[in-house]
Structures are given as C-alpha cells and as structure tokens.
CSV table of C-alpha atoms in Angstrom, one decimal:
chain,number,residue,atom,x,y,z
V,1,MET,CA,0.0,0.0,0.0
V,2,ALA,CA,1.3,3.4,-1.0
V,3,ILE,CA,2.3,5.8,1.9
V,4,GLN,CA,0.4,9.1,1.6
V,5,ASN,CA,2.5,12.2,1.6
V,6,PRO,CA,1.3,14.2,4.7
V,7,ARG,CA,1.6,17.4,2.7
V,8,SER,CA,-1.2,16.2,0.4
V,9,LYS,CA,-3.6,16.7,3.3
V,10,ILE,CA,-2.8,20.4,3.3
V,11,GLN,CA,-5.5,22.0,1.2
V,12,ASN,CA,-4.2,25.5,1.2
V,13,VAL,CA,-1.9,28.1,2.9
V,14,VAL,CA,-3.2,31.6,2.6
V,15,VAL,CA,-0.6,34.3,2.3
V,16,ALA,CA,-1.9,37.8,3.1
V,17,CYS,CA,0.6,40.6,3.6
V,18,ALA,CA,0.5,44.4,3.8
V,19,THR,CA,3.2,46.6,2.4
V,20,PHE,CA,6.8,46.1,3.5
V,21,LYS,CA,7.3,49.9,3.3
V,22,GLY,CA,10.2,51.1,1.2
V,23,THR,CA,10.8,47.6,-0.3
V,24,LEU,CA,7.9,45.5,-1.4
V,25,SER,CA,4.2,45.9,-2.0
V,26,GLY,CA,1.8,43.5,-0.2
V,27,ARG,CA,1.4,41.5,-3.4
V,28,GLU,CA,5.2,41.3,-4.0
V,29,ALA,CA,5.8,40.2,-0.4
V,30,GLY,CA,3.1,37.6,-0.6
V,31,GLU,CA,4.4,36.2,-3.9
V,32,ALA,CA,7.9,35.9,-2.5
V,33,ILE,CA,6.5,33.8,0.4
V,34,ALA,CA,4.5,31.7,-2.0
V,35,ARG,CA,7.6,30.9,-4.0
V,36,GLY,CA,9.2,29.7,-0.8
V,37,LEU,CA,6.2,27.5,0.0
V,38,GLN,CA,6.2,26.1,-3.5
V,39,ARG,CA,9.9,25.1,-3.1
V,40,ALA,CA,9.0,23.2,0.1
V,41,GLY,CA,6.1,21.5,-1.7
V,42,TYR,CA,3.1,23.5,-0.4
V,43,ALA,CA,0.4,25.2,-2.3
V,44,SER,CA,-0.7,28.7,-1.4
V,45,LYS,CA,-3.2,31.5,-2.3
V,46,VAL,CA,-1.9,35.1,-2.2
V,47,VAL,CA,-4.2,37.9,-1.1
V,48,ALA,CA,-2.8,41.4,-1.3
V,49,LEU,CA,-3.7,43.6,1.6
V,50,ALA,CA,-3.8,47.2,2.8
V,51,ASP,CA,-5.2,48.8,5.9
V,52,GLY,CA,-6.2,52.1,4.5
V,53,GLY,CA,-2.7,53.5,3.7
V,54,GLU,CA,-0.4,52.9,0.9
V,55,GLY,CA,-1.4,49.9,-1.3
V,56,LEU,CA,-5.2,50.3,-0.9
V,57,VAL,CA,-5.9,51.2,-4.5
V,58,GLU,CA,-3.6,48.4,-5.8
V,59,ALA,CA,-5.0,45.8,-3.4
V,60,LEU,CA,-8.6,46.5,-4.5
V,61,ALA,CA,-8.0,47.2,-8.2
V,62,SER,CA,-6.1,44.0,-8.6
V,63,GLN,CA,-8.6,41.7,-6.8
V,64,VAL,CA,-12.1,43.1,-7.3
V,65,PRO,CA,-13.6,41.8,-10.6
V,66,GLY,CA,-14.3,44.6,-13.1
V,67,ALA,CA,-12.2,47.2,-11.2
V,68,ALA,CA,-10.3,49.8,-13.2
V,69,ARG,CA,-7.4,52.1,-12.5
V,70,VAL,CA,-7.6,55.8,-13.2
V,71,SER,CA,-4.6,58.2,-13.1
V,72,VAL,CA,-5.1,62.0,-12.5
V,73,PRO,CA,-2.7,65.0,-12.3
V,74,VAL,CA,-2.7,66.6,-8.8
V,75,ARG,CA,-0.7,68.8,-6.5
V,76,GLY,CA,1.8,67.1,-4.2
V,77,PRO,CA,2.5,67.9,-0.6
V,78,LEU,CA,4.9,70.7,-1.7
V,79,LEU,CA,2.7,71.8,-4.6
V,80,GLN,CA,4.8,69.9,-7.1
V,81,PRO,CA,3.0,68.1,-10.0
V,82,VAL,CA,2.2,64.5,-9.1
V,83,THR,CA,0.2,61.8,-10.9
V,84,ALA,CA,-2.1,59.9,-8.5
V,85,THR,CA,-3.8,56.6,-9.3
V,86,ALA,CA,-7.3,55.8,-8.1
V,87,ALA,CA,-9.5,52.8,-8.6
V,88,LEU,CA,-13.1,52.4,-9.7
V,89,LEU,CA,-15.0,49.5,-8.3
V,90,PRO,CA,-18.2,48.5,-10.1
V,91,VAL,CA,-21.4,48.0,-8.2
V,92,ALA,CA,-21.5,44.4,-7.1
V,93,PRO,CA,-24.2,42.0,-8.2
V,94,ALA,CA,-26.4,40.4,-5.5
V,95,SER,CA,-24.2,37.3,-5.7
V,96,ALA,CA,-21.2,39.3,-4.4
V,97,PRO,CA,-22.4,41.0,-1.1
V,98,ALA,CA,-18.9,41.6,0.2
V,99,VAL,CA,-18.1,44.0,-2.6
V,100,ALA,CA,-21.5,45.6,-2.3
V,101,LYS,CA,-20.6,46.8,1.2
V,102,LEU,CA,-18.6,49.6,-0.5
V,103,SER,CA,-21.3,50.4,-3.0
V,104,PHE,CA,-24.1,52.7,-1.8
V,105,ALA,CA,-26.1,53.2,-5.0
V,106,ASN,CA,-26.1,52.6,-8.7
V,107,GLY,CA,-22.8,53.6,-10.2
V,108,SER,CA,-19.2,52.9,-9.0
V,109,THR,CA,-17.1,53.4,-5.9
V,110,ALA,CA,-14.0,55.5,-6.3
V,111,VAL,CA,-11.1,54.4,-4.2
V,112,ILE,CA,-8.5,57.1,-3.4
V,113,GLU,CA,-5.3,56.9,-1.3
V,114,MET,CA,-4.3,60.2,0.3
V,115,ALA,CA,-0.7,58.9,0.2
V,116,ALA,CA,-0.8,59.1,-3.7
V,117,SER,CA,-0.9,62.9,-3.5
V,118,SER,CA,0.2,63.8,0.0
V,119,GLY,CA,2.4,60.9,1.1
V,120,LEU,CA,5.6,61.1,3.0
V,121,GLY,CA,7.4,59.4,0.1
V,122,LEU,CA,6.7,62.4,-2.1
V,123,VAL,CA,8.8,64.7,0.0
V,124,PRO,CA,12.7,64.5,0.1
V,125,GLU,CA,13.9,63.8,3.6
V,126,ASN,CA,15.7,67.2,3.8
V,127,ARG,CA,12.4,69.0,2.9
V,128,ARG,CA,10.0,67.3,5.3
V,129,ASP,CA,8.2,70.0,7.2
V,130,PRO,CA,4.6,69.5,8.3
V,131,LYS,CA,4.2,73.2,9.0
V,132,VAL,CA,4.0,73.7,5.2
V,133,THR,CA,3.1,70.4,3.6
V,134,THR,CA,-0.5,70.2,2.3
V,135,THR,CA,-3.4,67.9,1.5
V,136,LEU,CA,-4.5,70.1,-1.5
V,137,GLY,CA,-3.8,67.1,-3.7
V,138,VAL,CA,-6.4,64.9,-1.9
V,139,GLY,CA,-9.1,67.4,-2.8
V,140,ASP,CA,-7.6,67.5,-6.4
V,141,GLN,CA,-7.9,63.7,-6.6
V,142,ILE,CA,-11.6,63.8,-5.5
V,143,LEU,CA,-12.5,66.5,-8.0
V,144,ARG,CA,-10.6,65.0,-10.9
V,145,VAL,CA,-12.1,61.6,-10.4
V,146,LEU,CA,-15.7,63.0,-10.1
V,147,ASP,CA,-15.1,65.2,-13.2
V,148,ALA,CA,-13.9,62.3,-15.3
V,149,HIS,CA,-16.4,59.7,-14.0
V,150,PRO,CA,-19.8,61.3,-13.3
V,151,ALA,CA,-21.2,57.8,-12.5
V,152,VAL,CA,-19.2,57.6,-9.3
V,153,SER,CA,-21.8,57.3,-6.5
V,154,ALA,CA,-19.6,56.6,-3.5
V,155,LEU,CA,-16.1,57.4,-2.3
V,156,LEU,CA,-13.7,55.3,-0.3
V,157,LEU,CA,-10.7,57.3,1.0
V,158,GLY,CA,-7.7,55.6,2.5
V,159,LEU,CA,-5.7,57.5,5.1
V,160,GLY,CA,-2.1,56.7,6.0
V,161,GLY,CA,1.5,57.4,5.0
V,162,SER,CA,0.9,61.2,5.1
V,163,ALA,CA,3.5,63.9,4.9
V,164,THR,CA,1.0,66.4,6.3
V,165,ASN,CA,-0.4,67.8,9.5
V,166,ASP,CA,-3.0,70.3,8.2
V,167,GLY,CA,-6.1,68.6,9.4
V,168,GLY,CA,-7.4,68.2,5.9
V,169,ALA,CA,-7.5,72.0,5.5
V,170,GLY,CA,-5.8,71.7,2.1
V,171,MET,CA,-8.3,69.1,0.9
V,172,ALA,CA,-11.1,71.4,2.0
V,173,GLN,CA,-9.6,74.4,0.1
V,174,ALA,CA,-9.2,72.3,-3.1
V,175,LEU,CA,-12.9,71.4,-2.8
V,176,GLY,CA,-14.0,75.0,-2.6
V,177,VAL,CA,-14.0,75.7,1.1
V,178,ARG,CA,-12.5,79.1,2.1
V,179,LEU,CA,-10.4,79.2,5.3
V,180,LEU,CA,-10.0,82.9,6.1
V,181,ASP,CA,-7.8,84.9,8.4
V,182,LYS,CA,-9.0,88.0,10.3
V,183,ASN,CA,-8.5,90.2,7.3
V,184,GLY,CA,-10.6,87.9,5.0
V,185,HIS,CA,-7.6,86.5,3.2
V,186,ASP,CA,-7.4,82.8,2.3
V,187,LEU,CA,-4.9,80.9,4.4
V,188,PRO,CA,-1.7,79.6,2.8
V,189,PRO,CA,-1.0,75.8,2.7
V,190,GLY,CA,0.2,73.9,5.7
V,191,GLY,CA,-0.6,73.1,9.3
V,192,ALA,CA,1.1,76.1,10.8
V,193,ALA,CA,-1.3,78.5,9.0
V,194,LEU,CA,-4.3,77.1,10.9
V,195,SER,CA,-3.2,79.2,13.9
V,196,LYS,CA,-4.4,82.3,11.9
V,197,LEU,CA,-7.8,80.8,11.0
V,198,ALA,CA,-10.7,83.2,11.8
V,199,ARG,CA,-13.6,81.9,9.8
V,200,ILE,CA,-14.7,78.9,7.7
V,201,ASP,CA,-16.9,79.5,4.6
V,202,ILE,CA,-18.3,76.4,2.9
V,203,SER,CA,-20.7,78.3,0.6
V,204,ARG,CA,-18.5,77.6,-2.5
V,205,MET,CA,-17.8,74.0,-1.7
V,206,ASP,CA,-18.4,71.6,-4.6
V,207,LYS,CA,-22.1,70.7,-4.4
V,208,ARG,CA,-21.6,67.1,-5.5
V,209,LEU,CA,-20.0,66.4,-2.1
V,210,ALA,CA,-23.2,67.2,-0.2
V,211,THR,CA,-24.8,63.9,-1.2
V,212,LEU,CA,-21.8,61.7,-2.0
V,213,PRO,CA,-21.4,58.9,0.6
V,214,VAL,CA,-17.8,58.9,1.9
V,215,THR,CA,-16.2,56.1,3.8
V,216,VAL,CA,-12.8,56.7,5.3
V,217,ALA,CA,-10.5,53.7,5.9
V,218,CYS,CA,-8.0,54.4,8.7
V,219,ASP,CA,-5.9,52.1,10.8
V,220,VAL,CA,-5.4,54.4,13.8
V,221,ARG,CA,-7.7,55.6,16.6
V,222,ASN,CA,-5.8,58.7,17.6
V,223,PRO,CA,-7.8,61.9,18.4
V,224,LEU,CA,-6.9,65.1,16.6
V,225,CYS,CA,-5.0,66.9,19.4
V,226,GLY,CA,-3.2,66.2,22.7
V,227,PRO,CA,-0.5,63.7,23.8
V,228,GLN,CA,-2.0,61.0,21.5
V,229,GLY,CA,-2.9,63.4,18.7
V,230,ALA,CA,-1.7,63.8,15.2
V,231,SER,CA,1.1,66.2,15.9
V,232,ALA,CA,2.6,64.6,19.0
V,233,ILE,CA,2.5,61.0,17.7
V,234,TYR,CA,3.2,61.3,14.0
V,235,GLY,CA,4.6,64.8,13.6
V,236,PRO,CA,8.2,63.9,14.4
V,237,GLN,CA,8.4,61.3,11.7
V,238,LYS,CA,7.3,63.9,9.2
V,239,GLY,CA,10.1,66.3,10.2
V,240,ALA,CA,8.5,68.2,13.1
V,241,THR,CA,10.8,69.4,15.9
V,242,PRO,CA,9.5,69.5,19.5
V,243,ALA,CA,8.7,73.2,19.0
V,244,ASP,CA,6.9,72.4,15.8
V,245,VAL,CA,4.8,69.7,17.5
V,246,LYS,CA,3.6,72.3,20.1
V,247,LEU,CA,2.8,74.8,17.4
V,248,LEU,CA,1.0,72.3,15.2
V,249,ASP,CA,-1.0,70.8,18.1
V,250,GLU,CA,-2.2,74.3,19.1
V,251,ALA,CA,-3.1,75.1,15.5
V,252,LEU,CA,-5.2,72.0,15.1
V,253,ALA,CA,-6.9,72.6,18.4
V,254,HIS,CA,-7.8,76.1,17.2
V,255,TYR,CA,-9.0,74.6,13.9
V,256,ALA,CA,-11.2,72.2,15.7
V,257,ASP,CA,-12.7,75.0,17.8
V,258,LEU,CA,-13.7,76.9,14.6
V,259,ILE,CA,-15.1,73.8,12.9
V,260,LYS,CA,-17.3,73.4,16.0
V,261,ARG,CA,-18.3,77.1,15.9
V,262,ASP,CA,-18.8,77.5,12.2
V,263,LEU,CA,-19.9,74.0,11.1
V,264,GLY,CA,-21.5,72.7,14.3
V,265,LYS,CA,-19.3,69.6,14.3
V,266,ASP,CA,-17.2,68.5,17.2
V,267,VAL,CA,-14.3,66.5,15.7
V,268,ALA,CA,-11.5,66.9,18.2
V,269,LEU,CA,-11.9,63.7,20.2
V,270,VAL,CA,-13.4,61.4,17.6
V,271,PRO,CA,-11.2,58.2,17.4
V,272,GLY,CA,-9.4,58.4,14.1
V,273,ALA,CA,-9.7,62.2,13.7
V,274,GLY,CA,-5.9,62.4,14.1
V,275,ALA,CA,-5.2,59.9,11.2
V,276,ALA,CA,-3.0,61.2,8.4
V,277,GLY,CA,-2.1,64.4,10.1
V,278,GLY,CA,-5.7,65.2,11.1
V,279,LEU,CA,-7.2,64.4,7.7
V,280,GLY,CA,-9.6,62.2,9.5
V,281,ALA,CA,-11.0,65.3,11.2
V,282,GLY,CA,-11.2,67.1,7.9
V,283,CYS,CA,-13.2,64.3,6.3
V,284,LEU,CA,-15.6,64.3,9.2
V,285,ALA,CA,-16.0,68.1,9.1
V,286,PHE,CA,-16.3,68.6,5.3
V,287,LEU,CA,-17.3,65.3,3.8
V,288,ASN,CA,-19.7,64.0,6.5
V,289,ALA,CA,-17.5,60.8,6.3
V,290,THR,CA,-17.9,57.6,8.2
V,291,LEU,CA,-14.6,56.4,9.7
V,292,LYS,CA,-14.0,52.6,9.6
V,293,PRO,CA,-11.0,50.3,10.2
V,294,GLY,CA,-9.3,49.9,6.8
V,295,ILE,CA,-8.3,46.3,7.1
V,296,ASP,CA,-11.9,45.1,7.7
V,297,LEU,CA,-13.1,47.0,4.6
V,298,VAL,CA,-10.4,45.4,2.5
V,299,LEU,CA,-10.9,41.9,3.9
V,300,ASP,CA,-14.6,42.1,3.3
V,301,THR,CA,-14.1,43.5,-0.2
V,302,VAL,CA,-11.7,40.8,-1.3
V,303,ASN,CA,-13.9,38.1,0.3
V,304,PHE,CA,-11.1,37.0,2.6
V,305,ASP,CA,-13.3,34.8,4.8
V,306,ALA,CA,-14.0,32.6,1.7
V,307,ALA,CA,-10.3,32.3,1.1
V,308,LEU,CA,-9.9,30.8,4.6
V,309,ALA,CA,-12.2,27.9,3.9
V,310,GLY,CA,-10.1,24.7,4.1
V,311,ALA,CA,-6.9,26.6,4.9
V,312,ALA,CA,-4.3,25.0,7.2
V,313,LEU,CA,-2.4,28.1,7.9
V,314,VAL,CA,-2.4,31.9,7.3
V,315,ILE,CA,0.9,33.8,6.8
V,316,THR,CA,0.7,37.6,7.2
V,317,GLY,CA,3.3,40.3,7.5
V,318,GLU,CA,4.3,44.0,7.1
V,319,GLY,CA,7.4,46.1,7.4
V,320,ARG,CA,7.5,46.2,11.2
V,321,LEU,CA,5.6,44.3,13.9
V,322,ASP,CA,5.1,46.8,16.7
V,323,GLU,CA,2.6,48.6,19.0
V,324,GLN,CA,0.7,49.8,15.9
V,325,THR,CA,0.3,46.2,14.7
V,326,LEU,CA,-1.3,45.4,18.0
V,327,MET,CA,-3.7,48.3,17.7
V,328,GLY,CA,-5.3,46.9,14.6
V,329,LYS,CA,-3.2,47.2,11.6
V,330,ALA,CA,-3.5,44.7,8.7
V,331,PRO,CA,-1.7,41.7,10.2
V,332,ALA,CA,-3.8,41.9,13.4
V,333,GLY,CA,-7.0,42.1,11.3
V,334,VAL,CA,-5.9,39.0,9.4
V,335,ALA,CA,-5.2,37.2,12.7
V,336,ALA,CA,-8.6,38.0,14.0
V,337,ARG,CA,-10.3,36.6,10.9
V,338,ALA,CA,-8.0,33.5,11.0
V,339,LYS,CA,-8.8,32.9,14.7
V,340,LYS,CA,-12.5,33.1,14.0
V,341,ALA,CA,-12.1,30.5,11.2
V,342,GLY,CA,-10.0,28.3,13.5
V,343,VAL,CA,-6.8,28.7,11.4
V,344,ARG,CA,-3.3,29.3,12.8
V,345,CYS,CA,-1.8,32.6,11.8
V,346,VAL,CA,2.0,33.4,11.5
V,347,ALA,CA,3.3,36.9,11.2
V,348,ILE,CA,6.5,38.0,9.5
V,349,GLY,CA,7.9,41.5,10.1
V,350,GLY,CA,10.8,43.2,8.4
V,351,GLY,CA,11.6,43.9,12.0
V,352,ILE,CA,10.0,43.5,15.4
V,353,GLU,CA,9.8,46.2,18.0
V,354,PRO,CA,12.0,45.2,21.0
V,355,GLY,CA,10.0,44.2,24.0
V,356,ARG,CA,6.8,43.5,22.0
V,357,GLU,CA,7.5,39.8,21.2
V,358,ASN,CA,5.3,38.4,24.0
V,359,GLU,CA,2.4,40.6,23.2
V,360,LEU,CA,2.6,39.7,19.5
V,361,ARG,CA,2.7,36.0,20.3
V,362,ARG,CA,-0.6,36.4,22.1
V,363,VAL,CA,-2.0,37.5,18.7
V,364,PHE,CA,-0.1,35.3,16.3
V,365,ALA,CA,0.9,31.6,16.6
V,366,SER,CA,4.5,32.6,15.7
V,367,VAL,CA,6.3,35.8,14.8
V,368,GLU,CA,9.4,36.1,12.6
V,369,SER,CA,11.9,38.9,12.0
V,370,LEU,CA,13.2,39.1,8.5
V,371,THR,CA,16.1,41.2,9.7
V,372,GLU,CA,17.1,38.5,12.2
V,373,PHE,CA,16.8,35.8,9.6
V,374,ALA,CA,18.8,37.8,7.1
V,375,GLY,CA,21.4,38.7,9.7
V,376,PHE,CA,21.5,42.4,9.0
V,377,VAL,CA,19.0,45.2,8.4
V,378,SER,CA,20.9,46.2,5.2
V,379,ALA,CA,20.6,42.6,3.8
V,380,ALA,CA,16.9,42.4,4.6
V,381,MET,CA,16.3,45.8,3.0
V,382,LYS,CA,18.4,45.1,-0.1
V,383,GLU,CA,16.9,41.7,-0.9
V,384,PRO,CA,13.6,41.3,1.0
V,385,ALA,CA,12.0,39.0,-1.6
V,386,LYS,CA,14.9,36.6,-1.5
V,387,TYR,CA,14.9,36.3,2.3
V,388,LEU,CA,11.1,36.0,2.5
V,389,GLU,CA,11.3,33.2,0.1
V,390,GLU,CA,14.0,31.4,2.0
V,391,LEU,CA,12.3,32.0,5.4
V,392,ALA,CA,9.1,30.5,4.2
V,393,SER,CA,10.8,27.5,2.6
V,394,GLN,CA,12.8,26.8,5.8
V,395,ARG,CA,10.1,27.4,8.4
V,396,ILE,CA,6.8,26.2,6.9
V,397,ALA,CA,7.0,22.8,8.5
V,398,ASP,CA,7.5,24.4,11.9
V,399,TRP,CA,4.7,26.8,11.4
V,400,LEU,CA,2.3,24.0,10.7
V,401,THR,CA,3.0,22.1,13.9
C-alpha cells in the first residue's frame, strides 16, 4: 500500500501581507513567500492587503472583478505636480455581497489613497516640514475623479502614510472651502497657517459632495489633538521638531474650535480624527464621512473569509511588527479573521519592536523577524523578496506544527 505524503492533506496556505514599506508591496511580499512555500512542496493562495494607507488602491483594483485604475494629475505635498492613481469598483451584483458593502447606489465606488498625492514618500527627507506640507492634492484627486467619471456614486478614501499635519485643510480648500484669516484672506497651505484661522466659509464647496457617501479607511484611533494626537504621535516622523509639535497641536486645536463654531461639528476627540495628520477630522467636518477600520473594509471586499475555507495556515506580515500592529493594523486584522475561522496565523515583520514579542505572540501563533533571519538590516532591505522566500521555505514545517 502506498504511503500518503502528509503534505497532500494540506489543502491551502493563505498568504496575506501588507506593504513592507520602502521595499515590497503587499502582493510582492506575498508572492515571494508563496515561491518559498512552493519550493517546500506546499500550495498557497496570495491575497494582497492594505489597511487604508499605501497599497489600498492596488489591493482592491487587482482583486475586485471589473475594477479599473484611473490616473489623474494633482498637486503634491509641496505643490509639485504629481500623478495619482485611483480605482473604480463596479457595483456588485447580489451574488457578491462583500463588494456591495462599498457600493451605496447605482454607479461605482471611487477608491482614493491620500498617500498618492500627499504621502511622505513624495517629500525628500531634507524638505520634510509638516508646518507647510498640504493635502490640497487629496481634494484634487476627489474632484478630478468626479469630473472624469460622473457615474461615481460613493467614495472610499484611504488614510495613512501622510507627509502632512494640516487637518485636511488643504483638501477642503481644493474642494472650494474658504479658510479665512482675520483680514478675510485665504490661508496659505500647511498646518502652521491654521493658527491664523478666523472663519470657515463652505458656501463655495463643490455641491456634488453634499450627497456623496464617503467612507474613510484608517488604521489608527488617535484623536486630533493632545498627547496622543496627530502632531505629537506622528509629527516627528514627518520632520517636526518639539517646538513644531507644540505649534501644530495648538493650531489643530484652534482649527477644531472653529469647525465646531462654524460648522457645528465636534471632531477633536473622535477616534481616528488624528489619522493622516488630522485628515480624519477634515473628512468628518467637510465630507460627512464615516470612519471605519481599513483592514476590515479590505478583507470584506476581497472576500477573505471565503479564502480561509479549508486553509491549514495563514501567513501575514508587514514592514514592522510593533505597537501599531497590536492596535489593529493589517496583520492583526488578518489574525482576528483566522482565529474566527480556527486557522493558525503566523506573522513576518521586516523587523520586530523590541519588548513586544510576548504581546505579539498572544495575537499570532508565531512571529518572525526578516532582519534577524537575514542577519543584518541592510541585507533584509536590499533583498527582502529573497529572504522572505528562503524564510518560508525553511520554516513552513515548523509553522504547521
């Protein structure tokens, strides 16, 4: 009697990674892991993920049937010309309810990443200054897509990876909102200028936005201001000095006060208002948006729960496994779905925040550091696909036991 290969019992390994920032997209990382699994004799299914930040458009455009990509010219964070890519998702038929969750009416859902026009990667390191960087390009993206595609009936806006700290003021100005100083002059771009705000006038705002349903995908719960706010937590990585952080936080607090006075909306303490330098607050104030965890929107849209059927293991990952991972970024969202389905979940990070290993192991069956496997940060950064492939090939048997 023939001896059955135990691997033949494994129906599927699901690989679902987010972006390894600065090196690989979620799909590229997943495909590298899949090659390693194939070398070891295991089949896999790759699902590209994003949690609302960079990679959202590509993840949905590449996996939703009938989706299309649209490129539009916009202003970058320093007002330089930039080409941003959005996605158009068709209305789902009744047989595909997961996609229909993003479609509110007949027409299509436009998916926009703020990082495509206002992302940190668009600003040279020596010019990063959140006092002056702007989200004007986010408003440009919205208007250009609506102008070119009148059938758009809903908007999904992904926040994350921003170079800005202007509370979405630039976006609002691009959409026709006037932010005026005490002399009635329009404010210049940037977060610092909000300290001079005296009045908000929405009378010239594009009328299409009054009835357009807007869903905002964000992966953080930070309020707009304070010790856990946009300026304090994310300002330094965008180039803010301690003095800048104080200035920007006070400017956003003033901005929130005027939004409450002039628009009747209290956005300061809403969880997620501080996302993308306060763009979350701007979306609440000017777009009447609904804020939702980005990873859940993506997982539903790509029908991830169906991909888990019959899976023996899920492998997820991102550039760094850290406190933010534990607060609900893409790998944690994947782990929650896998746990619900009764499937083990392993996480690979380009690096792991020191001291977080035990907390991470309470979420994942196993955690792996690509840097530790490669031996050096430089090696992992230079050839991440190679090391992901080798790591998967060598560790798969351990992960399954």
